[in-house]
Tab-separated table of C-alpha atoms in Angstrom:
chain	number	residue	atom	x	y	z
B	1	MET	CA	-0.076	-0.281	0.277
B	2	ALA	CA	1.608	3.135	-1.347
B	3	VAL	CA	2.440	5.981	1.532
B	4	THR	CA	0.685	9.343	1.752
B	5	LYS	CA	0.941	12.322	3.382
B	6	THR	CA	-0.483	15.276	4.293
B	7	PHE	CA	-0.539	18.426	2.500
B	8	GLU	CA	-1.871	21.571	3.817
B	9	TYR	CA	-3.575	23.127	0.532
B	10	GLN	CA	-5.636	27.029	-0.002
B	11	THR	CA	-7.144	27.065	-3.491
B	12	VAL	CA	-9.421	29.546	-5.228
B	13	GLY	CA	-12.665	28.539	-7.556
B	14	ARG	CA	-14.066	29.784	-10.443
B	15	ASP	CA	-16.812	31.781	-8.502
B	16	GLY	CA	-13.163	33.796	-6.681
B	17	LYS	CA	-14.253	32.091	-3.226
B	18	ARG	CA	-11.205	30.946	-1.237
B	19	ALA	CA	-10.739	28.435	0.908
B	20	LYS	CA	-8.615	25.928	2.664
B	21	GLY	CA	-7.515	22.508	4.248
B	22	THR	CA	-5.555	19.328	3.890
B	23	ILE	CA	-5.635	16.618	1.679
B	24	GLU	CA	-3.721	13.247	1.646
B	25	ALA	CA	-1.385	12.230	-1.852
B	26	ALA	CA	1.691	10.565	-1.905
B	27	ASN	CA	3.850	13.462	-3.226
B	28	GLN	CA	2.787	17.399	-3.753
B	29	ALA	CA	2.154	16.573	-7.662
B	30	ALA	CA	-0.576	13.769	-6.632
B	31	ALA	CA	-2.540	17.092	-4.216
B	32	VAL	CA	-2.206	19.451	-6.619
B	33	GLN	CA	-3.446	17.113	-9.471
B	34	GLN	CA	-6.820	15.782	-7.311
B	35	LEU	CA	-7.031	19.227	-6.073
B	36	ARG	CA	-7.908	20.245	-10.169
B	37	HIS	CA	-9.996	17.568	-10.706
B	38	GLN	CA	-11.534	18.825	-7.892
B	39	GLY	CA	-12.132	22.259	-10.324
B	40	LEU	CA	-10.228	24.183	-7.247
B	41	VAL	CA	-6.416	26.355	-8.612
B	42	PRO	CA	-4.652	25.480	-6.138
B	43	VAL	CA	-2.783	28.324	-5.194
B	44	SER	CA	-0.129	26.570	-2.639
B	45	VAL	CA	0.273	23.491	-1.273
B	46	THR	CA	3.097	22.507	0.996
B	47	GLU	CA	3.398	19.595	3.460
B	48	GLY	CA	1.762	20.050	6.836
B	49	GLY	CA	2.944	17.774	10.434
B	50	SER	CA	6.000	20.123	10.537
B	51	LEU	CA	6.459	23.345	12.725
B	52	LEU	CA	10.118	23.248	11.071
B	53	ARG	CA	8.546	23.778	7.563
B	54	ARG	CA	7.136	27.159	8.751
B	55	GLU	CA	8.808	30.547	8.012
B	56	ILE	CA	9.937	32.066	11.148
B	57	THR	CA	8.613	35.875	10.644
B	58	ILE	CA	10.724	38.813	12.893
B	59	PRO	CA	8.923	41.785	13.198
B	60	GLY	CA	10.200	44.757	10.950
B	61	LEU	CA	12.765	42.369	8.980
B	62	GLY	CA	12.636	40.634	6.089
B	63	GLY	CA	10.235	42.367	4.707
B	64	ARG	CA	12.163	43.387	1.148
B	65	THR	CA	10.419	41.209	-1.958
B	66	THR	CA	13.290	37.922	-2.340
B	67	LEU	CA	13.674	35.677	-5.832
B	68	LYS	CA	11.566	33.003	-3.407
B	69	ASP	CA	9.012	35.538	-2.802
B	70	LEU	CA	8.836	36.031	-6.731
B	71	ALA	CA	9.539	32.080	-7.869
B	72	VAL	CA	6.255	31.174	-5.497
B	73	PHE	CA	4.103	34.553	-6.841
B	74	ALA	CA	5.065	33.768	-10.781
B	75	ARG	CA	3.952	29.856	-9.925
B	76	GLN	CA	0.640	31.071	-8.419
B	77	PHE	CA	0.075	33.339	-10.907
B	78	ALA	CA	1.144	30.768	-13.884
B	79	THR	CA	-1.422	28.313	-12.203
B	80	MET	CA	-4.193	30.747	-11.981
B	81	SER	CA	-3.689	31.894	-15.466
B	82	ALA	CA	-4.013	28.604	-17.134
B	83	SER	CA	-6.888	27.667	-15.197
B	84	GLY	CA	-8.727	30.218	-17.150
B	85	MET	CA	-9.028	32.919	-14.432
B	86	SER	CA	-9.783	36.918	-15.474
B	87	LEU	CA	-6.281	39.087	-14.192
B	88	ILE	CA	-8.250	41.233	-12.053
B	89	ARG	CA	-9.403	37.860	-10.263
B	90	SER	CA	-5.660	36.260	-10.096
B	91	LEU	CA	-4.241	39.450	-9.310
B	92	GLY	CA	-6.777	39.771	-6.600
B	93	VAL	CA	-6.081	36.501	-5.192
B	94	LEU	CA	-2.115	36.503	-5.013
B	95	GLU	CA	-2.952	39.966	-3.343
B	96	ASP	CA	-4.363	38.314	-0.059
B	97	GLN	CA	-2.015	35.280	-0.713
B	98	ALA	CA	1.121	37.734	-0.087
B	99	ALA	CA	2.913	37.832	3.278
B	100	LYS	CA	5.855	40.784	2.167
B	101	ALA	CA	4.037	43.687	2.855
B	102	SER	CA	6.291	45.213	-0.777
B	103	LEU	CA	4.260	42.701	-2.900
B	104	LYS	CA	1.427	42.791	-0.616
B	105	LYS	CA	1.400	47.039	-2.031
B	106	ALA	CA	2.705	46.083	-5.444
B	107	VAL	CA	0.351	44.063	-6.814
B	108	GLY	CA	-2.311	46.197	-5.180
B	109	GLU	CA	-1.107	48.659	-7.335
B	110	VAL	CA	-0.624	46.328	-10.973
B	111	ARG	CA	-4.196	45.165	-10.222
B	112	THR	CA	-5.640	48.843	-10.200
B	113	ASP	CA	-2.958	49.555	-12.918
B	114	ILE	CA	-4.715	47.071	-15.189
B	115	GLU	CA	-8.570	48.260	-14.489
B	116	ALA	CA	-7.155	51.355	-15.627
B	117	GLY	CA	-6.449	49.689	-18.890
B	118	ILE	CA	-2.823	49.293	-18.468
B	119	SER	CA	-1.062	45.735	-19.800
B	120	LEU	CA	0.328	43.947	-17.222
B	121	SER	CA	4.057	43.969	-18.186
B	122	ALA	CA	3.871	48.313	-17.926
B	123	ALA	CA	2.290	47.784	-15.011
B	124	LEU	CA	4.962	45.229	-13.156
B	125	GLY	CA	7.489	47.759	-14.708
B	126	ARG	CA	6.008	50.787	-13.225
B	127	HIS	CA	7.175	48.657	-9.145
B	128	PRO	CA	11.721	48.350	-10.546
B	129	LYS	CA	12.181	47.493	-6.611
B	130	VAL	CA	9.875	44.369	-6.888
B	131	PHE	CA	9.592	42.806	-10.102
B	132	PRO	CA	13.061	43.194	-11.924
B	133	ALA	CA	14.082	43.592	-15.672
B	134	ILE	CA	13.891	39.955	-16.687
B	135	MET	CA	10.846	39.587	-15.488
B	136	VAL	CA	8.767	42.555	-17.088
B	137	ALA	CA	9.955	41.451	-20.205
B	138	MET	CA	9.452	37.865	-20.080
B	139	VAL	CA	5.470	39.446	-19.036
B	140	ARG	CA	5.227	41.319	-21.984
B	141	ALA	CA	7.010	38.533	-24.589
B	142	GLY	CA	4.054	36.594	-23.054
B	143	GLU	CA	1.176	38.634	-23.669
B	144	THR	CA	2.217	39.886	-26.837
B	145	GLY	CA	2.611	35.659	-28.006
B	146	GLY	CA	-0.273	34.221	-26.003
B	147	PHE	CA	2.074	32.255	-23.747
B	148	LEU	CA	1.959	34.284	-20.013
B	149	ASP	CA	1.331	30.805	-19.030
B	150	SER	CA	4.535	29.612	-19.876
B	151	ALA	CA	6.083	32.705	-19.734
B	152	LEU	CA	5.094	32.988	-16.148
B	153	GLU	CA	6.086	29.601	-15.912
B	154	ARG	CA	9.135	29.660	-16.776
B	155	ILE	CA	10.016	32.762	-14.318
B	156	ALA	CA	9.014	30.670	-11.133
B	157	VAL	CA	11.845	28.002	-12.690
B	158	THR	CA	14.143	31.122	-13.287
B	159	PHE	CA	14.144	32.457	-10.033
B	160	GLU	CA	13.922	29.386	-7.852
B	161	LYS	CA	17.452	28.127	-9.414
B	162	ASP	CA	18.709	31.959	-9.548
B	163	ALA	CA	17.726	31.291	-5.252
B	164	ALA	CA	19.656	28.098	-4.964
B	165	LEU	CA	22.404	29.402	-6.389
B	166	ARG	CA	23.096	32.592	-3.918
B	167	GLY	CA	21.514	29.861	-1.476
B	168	LYS	CA	24.706	28.203	-2.054
B	169	ILE	CA	27.770	30.484	-2.257
B	170	LYS	CA	25.782	31.843	1.485
B	171	ALA	CA	25.955	28.787	3.113
B	172	ALA	CA	29.829	28.656	1.020
B	173	MET	CA	29.980	32.317	2.636
B	174	THR	CA	28.914	31.651	6.246
B	175	TYR	CA	31.467	29.644	7.803
B	176	PRO	CA	33.998	31.846	7.387
B	177	VAL	CA	32.235	34.710	8.914
B	178	ILE	CA	31.435	33.097	11.968
B	179	VAL	CA	34.601	32.266	12.945
B	180	LEU	CA	35.458	36.414	11.794
B	181	ILE	CA	33.222	37.253	14.453
B	182	PHE	CA	33.780	34.408	16.560
B	183	THR	CA	37.286	35.276	16.490
B	184	ALA	CA	36.477	39.327	16.937
B	185	ILE	CA	34.530	38.854	20.411
B	186	LEU	CA	36.968	36.362	21.613
B	187	VAL	CA	39.814	39.101	21.268
B	188	ALA	CA	37.949	42.063	22.847
B	189	ALA	CA	36.864	40.091	25.904
B	190	VAL	CA	40.550	38.783	26.451
B	191	LEU	CA	41.745	42.779	25.791
B	192	ALA	CA	38.902	43.912	28.363
B	193	PHE	CA	39.427	41.546	30.731
B	194	ILE	CA	41.752	38.936	30.798
B	195	VAL	CA	44.973	41.153	30.133
B	196	PRO	CA	43.952	43.951	33.211
B	197	ILE	CA	44.590	40.893	35.501
B	198	PHE	CA	48.043	39.738	33.927
B	199	GLU	CA	48.727	44.634	33.862
B	200	GLU	CA	48.435	44.616	37.341
B	201	MET	CA	50.537	41.193	38.520
B	202	PHE	CA	53.551	42.463	35.919
B	203	THR	CA	53.286	45.683	37.878
B	204	GLN	CA	54.325	43.855	41.387
B	205	PHE	CA	56.430	41.976	39.674
B	206	GLY	CA	57.985	44.923	39.190
B	207	GLY	CA	60.744	45.262	35.234
B	208	GLU	CA	60.158	45.777	32.558
B	209	LEU	CA	57.747	44.617	29.812
B	210	PRO	CA	58.913	43.078	26.134
B	211	LEU	CA	57.486	45.061	23.989
B	212	PRO	CA	54.621	42.530	22.026
B	213	THR	CA	52.853	42.170	25.715
B	214	ARG	CA	53.234	46.406	25.938
B	215	ILE	CA	51.728	46.389	22.743
B	216	LEU	CA	48.892	44.501	23.953
B	217	VAL	CA	48.068	46.363	27.716
B	218	ASP	CA	48.265	48.964	25.330
B	219	ALA	CA	45.903	47.796	23.109
B	220	SER	CA	43.373	46.964	26.416
B	221	HIS	CA	44.304	50.271	27.405
B	222	SER	CA	42.113	51.420	24.233
B	223	LEU	CA	39.873	49.579	23.973
B	224	LEU	CA	36.950	51.919	25.139
B	225	TRP	CA	38.126	54.283	22.168
B	226	SER	CA	39.432	51.859	19.524
B	227	GLY	CA	36.951	49.241	19.763
B	228	PRO	CA	34.205	51.676	18.444
B	229	LEU	CA	36.279	53.468	16.350
B	230	ALA	CA	37.029	50.535	14.364
B	231	LEU	CA	33.681	48.957	14.273
B	232	GLY	CA	32.649	52.794	12.725
B	233	VAL	CA	35.115	52.509	10.277
B	234	ILE	CA	34.067	48.496	9.020
B	235	VAL	CA	31.014	50.000	8.695
B	236	GLY	CA	30.636	53.558	7.341
B	237	GLY	CA	33.271	52.211	5.376
B	238	THR	CA	30.807	49.202	3.369
B	239	LEU	CA	27.828	51.155	3.549
B	240	LEU	CA	30.047	54.440	1.265
B	241	LEU	CA	32.099	51.236	-1.074
B	242	ARG	CA	28.179	49.898	-1.138
B	243	ARG	CA	26.778	53.396	-3.018
B	244	GLY	CA	29.598	53.927	-4.425
B	245	LEU	CA	28.808	51.081	-6.483
B	246	ARG	CA	25.362	52.013	-6.740
B	247	THR	CA	26.296	55.105	-7.865
B	248	LYS	CA	29.709	55.007	-9.740
B	249	PRO	CA	29.783	53.287	-12.776
B	250	ALA	CA	33.251	53.034	-13.075
B	251	LEU	CA	34.022	52.065	-9.627
B	252	ARG	CA	31.881	49.486	-9.724
B	253	LEU	CA	33.542	48.250	-13.187
B	254	ALA	CA	36.943	48.222	-11.266
B	255	PHE	CA	35.476	46.498	-7.896
B	256	ASP	CA	33.996	43.810	-10.295
B	257	ARG	CA	37.486	43.601	-12.539
B	258	LEU	CA	38.760	43.102	-9.234
B	259	LYS	CA	35.922	40.638	-7.540
B	260	LEU	CA	36.783	38.280	-11.007
B	261	ARG	CA	41.134	38.231	-10.300
B	262	LEU	CA	41.083	36.688	-6.746
B	263	PRO	CA	43.923	34.952	-6.340
B	264	VAL	CA	40.698	31.890	-4.799
B	265	PHE	CA	37.581	33.848	-4.551
B	266	GLY	CA	37.682	35.011	-8.913
B	267	PRO	CA	36.985	31.826	-10.434
B	268	LEU	CA	34.025	30.797	-8.489
B	269	PHE	CA	32.575	34.569	-9.315
B	270	THR	CA	33.304	33.968	-13.363
B	271	LYS	CA	31.043	30.964	-13.053
B	272	ILE	CA	28.671	32.647	-11.300
B	273	ALA	CA	28.698	35.648	-14.076
B	274	ILE	CA	28.799	32.986	-16.546
B	275	SER	CA	25.574	31.139	-14.792
B	276	ARG	CA	23.514	34.063	-14.862
B	277	PHE	CA	24.139	35.770	-18.119
B	278	THR	CA	23.582	32.270	-20.209
B	279	ARG	CA	20.979	31.587	-17.449
B	280	ASN	CA	18.483	35.085	-18.268
B	281	LEU	CA	19.960	35.553	-21.737
B	282	GLY	CA	18.453	31.908	-22.628
B	283	THR	CA	15.226	31.944	-20.317
B	284	LEU	CA	14.318	35.634	-22.787
B	285	LEU	CA	15.276	34.272	-26.221
B	286	GLY	CA	13.438	30.526	-25.042
B	287	VAL	CA	9.733	33.121	-24.361
B	288	GLY	CA	10.036	35.091	-27.663
B	289	VAL	CA	12.265	38.282	-26.234
B	290	PRO	CA	14.050	40.038	-29.660
B	291	VAL	CA	17.874	39.490	-29.178
B	292	MET	CA	18.164	42.714	-28.756
B	293	GLN	CA	16.483	43.240	-25.833
B	294	ALA	CA	17.372	40.444	-24.177
B	295	LEU	CA	20.827	41.257	-24.141
B	296	GLU	CA	19.759	44.785	-22.449
B	297	VAL	CA	17.970	42.598	-20.036
B	298	VAL	CA	20.410	40.901	-19.632
B	299	GLY	CA	23.523	43.013	-19.099
B	300	ALA	CA	21.974	44.226	-16.466
B	301	THR	CA	21.078	41.841	-14.266
B	302	THR	CA	24.425	39.943	-14.586
B	303	GLY	CA	25.668	40.980	-11.068
B	304	ASN	CA	28.488	41.389	-12.340
B	305	ALA	CA	29.617	44.935	-14.351
B	306	VAL	CA	33.009	43.208	-16.632
B	307	VAL	CA	29.682	40.764	-17.698
B	308	GLY	CA	27.439	43.900	-18.402
B	309	GLU	CA	30.292	46.233	-20.586
B	310	ALA	CA	30.986	42.556	-22.675
B	311	THR	CA	26.993	42.302	-23.112
B	312	LYS	CA	27.338	45.907	-24.471
B	313	GLU	CA	29.869	45.094	-26.666
B	314	LEU	CA	27.776	42.016	-27.974
B	315	GLN	CA	24.737	44.016	-28.640
B	316	ALA	CA	27.071	46.443	-30.524
B	317	ALA	CA	28.146	43.090	-32.317
B	318	VAL	CA	25.326	41.741	-32.829
B	319	ARG	CA	23.619	45.308	-34.219
B	320	ASP	CA	26.435	45.017	-37.087
B	321	GLY	CA	24.975	41.439	-38.257
B	322	LEU	CA	27.663	39.141	-36.443
B	323	PRO	CA	27.096	36.262	-34.613
B	324	MET	CA	26.713	35.754	-31.010
B	325	SER	CA	29.798	33.228	-30.678
B	326	THR	CA	32.263	35.169	-32.864
B	327	HIS	CA	32.518	37.983	-30.295
B	328	LEU	CA	32.141	35.612	-27.006
B	329	GLY	CA	35.065	33.940	-28.572
B	330	ARG	CA	37.248	37.263	-28.726
B	331	HIS	CA	36.322	38.187	-24.629
B	332	PRO	CA	38.183	37.161	-22.125
B	333	VAL	CA	35.711	36.986	-19.626
B	334	PHE	CA	34.288	34.135	-21.081
B	335	PRO	CA	35.682	30.698	-21.797
B	336	ARG	CA	36.024	29.131	-25.185
B	337	MET	CA	34.004	26.250	-23.855
B	338	VAL	CA	30.620	28.905	-23.897
B	339	ALA	CA	31.383	30.202	-27.078
B	340	GLN	CA	31.582	27.303	-28.858
B	341	MET	CA	27.971	25.633	-27.093
B	342	ILE	CA	26.597	28.879	-28.236
B	343	GLU	CA	27.912	28.809	-32.036
B	344	VAL	CA	26.522	25.105	-32.044
B	345	GLY	CA	23.225	26.143	-30.937
B	346	GLU	CA	23.502	28.955	-33.544
B	347	GLU	CA	23.937	25.743	-36.627
B	348	SER	CA	21.354	24.462	-35.415
B	349	GLY	CA	18.524	26.871	-34.552
B	350	GLN	CA	18.338	25.954	-30.744
B	351	ILE	CA	20.102	28.742	-29.210
B	352	SER	CA	17.831	28.672	-26.150
B	353	GLN	CA	18.028	25.111	-25.369
B	354	MET	CA	21.559	25.757	-25.439
B	355	LEU	CA	22.515	28.474	-23.199
B	356	ASP	CA	19.879	26.382	-20.399
B	357	LYS	CA	22.514	24.268	-20.914
B	358	VAL	CA	25.565	26.031	-20.572
B	359	ALA	CA	24.202	27.378	-17.541
B	360	ASP	CA	23.017	24.078	-15.834
B	361	PHE	CA	27.470	23.089	-16.004
B	362	TYR	CA	28.204	26.172	-14.788
B	363	ASP	CA	25.992	25.532	-12.401
B	364	ARG	CA	27.032	22.012	-11.195
B	365	GLU	CA	30.399	24.188	-10.967
B	366	VAL	CA	29.506	26.762	-8.380
B	367	ASP	CA	27.836	24.164	-6.070
B	368	ALA	CA	31.496	22.007	-6.679
B	369	ALA	CA	33.401	25.380	-6.875
B	370	ALA	CA	31.831	26.200	-3.201
B	371	GLU	CA	31.884	22.739	-1.545
B	372	SER	CA	35.585	22.981	-2.782
B	373	LEU	CA	36.206	26.532	-1.115
B	374	THR	CA	34.334	25.151	2.220
B	375	SER	CA	36.318	22.492	2.513
B	376	ALA	CA	39.334	25.023	1.809
B	377	ILE	CA	38.767	27.497	3.983
B	378	GLU	CA	37.591	25.986	7.221
B	379	PRO	CA	41.722	25.065	8.265
B	380	LEU	CA	42.648	28.371	6.981
B	381	MET	CA	40.211	29.824	9.436
B	382	VAL	CA	41.378	27.211	12.616
B	383	ILE	CA	44.643	29.143	11.523
B	384	VAL	CA	43.601	32.548	11.560
B	385	MET	CA	41.836	31.502	14.738
B	386	GLY	CA	44.213	30.132	16.502
B	387	VAL	CA	47.290	32.944	16.276
B	388	ALA	CA	44.914	35.377	16.747
B	389	VAL	CA	44.514	33.499	20.449
B	390	GLY	CA	47.938	32.025	20.888
B	391	GLY	CA	49.513	34.826	20.029
B	392	MET	CA	48.323	36.719	22.981
B	393	VAL	CA	48.204	33.579	25.424
B	394	LEU	CA	52.419	34.526	23.827
B	395	CYS	CA	52.613	37.856	24.703
B	396	LEU	CA	51.047	37.462	28.409
B	397	TYR	CA	53.288	34.797	29.174
B	398	LEU	CA	56.749	36.614	28.339
B	399	PRO	CA	57.133	38.052	31.380
B	400	MET	CA	56.514	34.954	32.617
B	401	PHE	CA	59.845	33.847	31.854
B	402	THR	CA	61.622	36.895	32.476
B	403	VAL	CA	60.365	36.588	36.265
B	404	TYR	CA	61.438	33.525	36.329
B	405	GLN	CA	64.661	34.175	34.934
B	406	ASN	CA	64.510	37.128	38.267
B	407	ILE	CA	64.116	34.085	40.362
B	408	GLN	CA	67.109	32.206	39.481
B	409	GLY	CA	69.353	34.986	39.222
């Protein structure tokens, strides 16, 4: 007998009435199919029975719309569109279902604009902070070609893969960040509480302290002002850098070039940029977006100014009648393999499918590189922490050897 699971669902009927409950099925797809057979439109179907599956929301935090939120939005929108529900009714349901305040507000305004006679893509384009340019372009192509539900489904798949890619990078960077923060807290604690005890003991013994110990004692004395100053410099510098990267294209280009040339992280950043470039370009071309418009959107969504500059040069080459593969093969940021696969796609007329294959390949490469990076960083972080703590202990115990020698003498 097949094992079944309990799924919690929220649905919308053809009359617009919403309902929620539970259903038994072998998997999520089977649960969705059962609900559709009942004439219901599934809005969300999640496995129930586990509190660990529920998201925790902290008041005042988490209001920004994420790729995961947009993927869920697009998939639900595609389901309702395919079932024959009108745009106005679908957007009304999505507005009620939206958990993030920013997304709820934007969907409500989009629905109002559509009621006033504006197209869906134009209404979405009025909210660039919520709906990315690639989503607007794909929706516009879906509206023009009459396959909006398919375009929304592909948007969901693209955002899910992009969110998974970013999650892998965050997971790889979590360990070193935690270790560095813990090391900084440990160093501050030693300077604030341990060093003063040893300093008092050294004063009773008399004599001159070794230079490393004097430096450590001076650092302990200045901790009350140097600690907040260092923290302020780090935070302020980070904020200024982020602002400069947003407002100064030349600084952003130089910074991204430096990122790609880093000895350990550079290859990883390069693979991420190529994965996003090929995934977004393949997705746009796959739904019928014109090549020039697709390249313009992709250049602004790769997240790397070096690839963005290369995309602008690629636009100029395509405008002059050259194939994309010819220009990509000349640009150093794109490996030869990428240009060759795109050339095969151009010759066979399946460039969108070939770009998706390249993106899948680089997704796997990023996954492997992230795991290797984590394995390489772990011993390095242990060494950094050991040097910091061990160096402080050595500085504290250096005067002990001097005292011992005086006693022996």
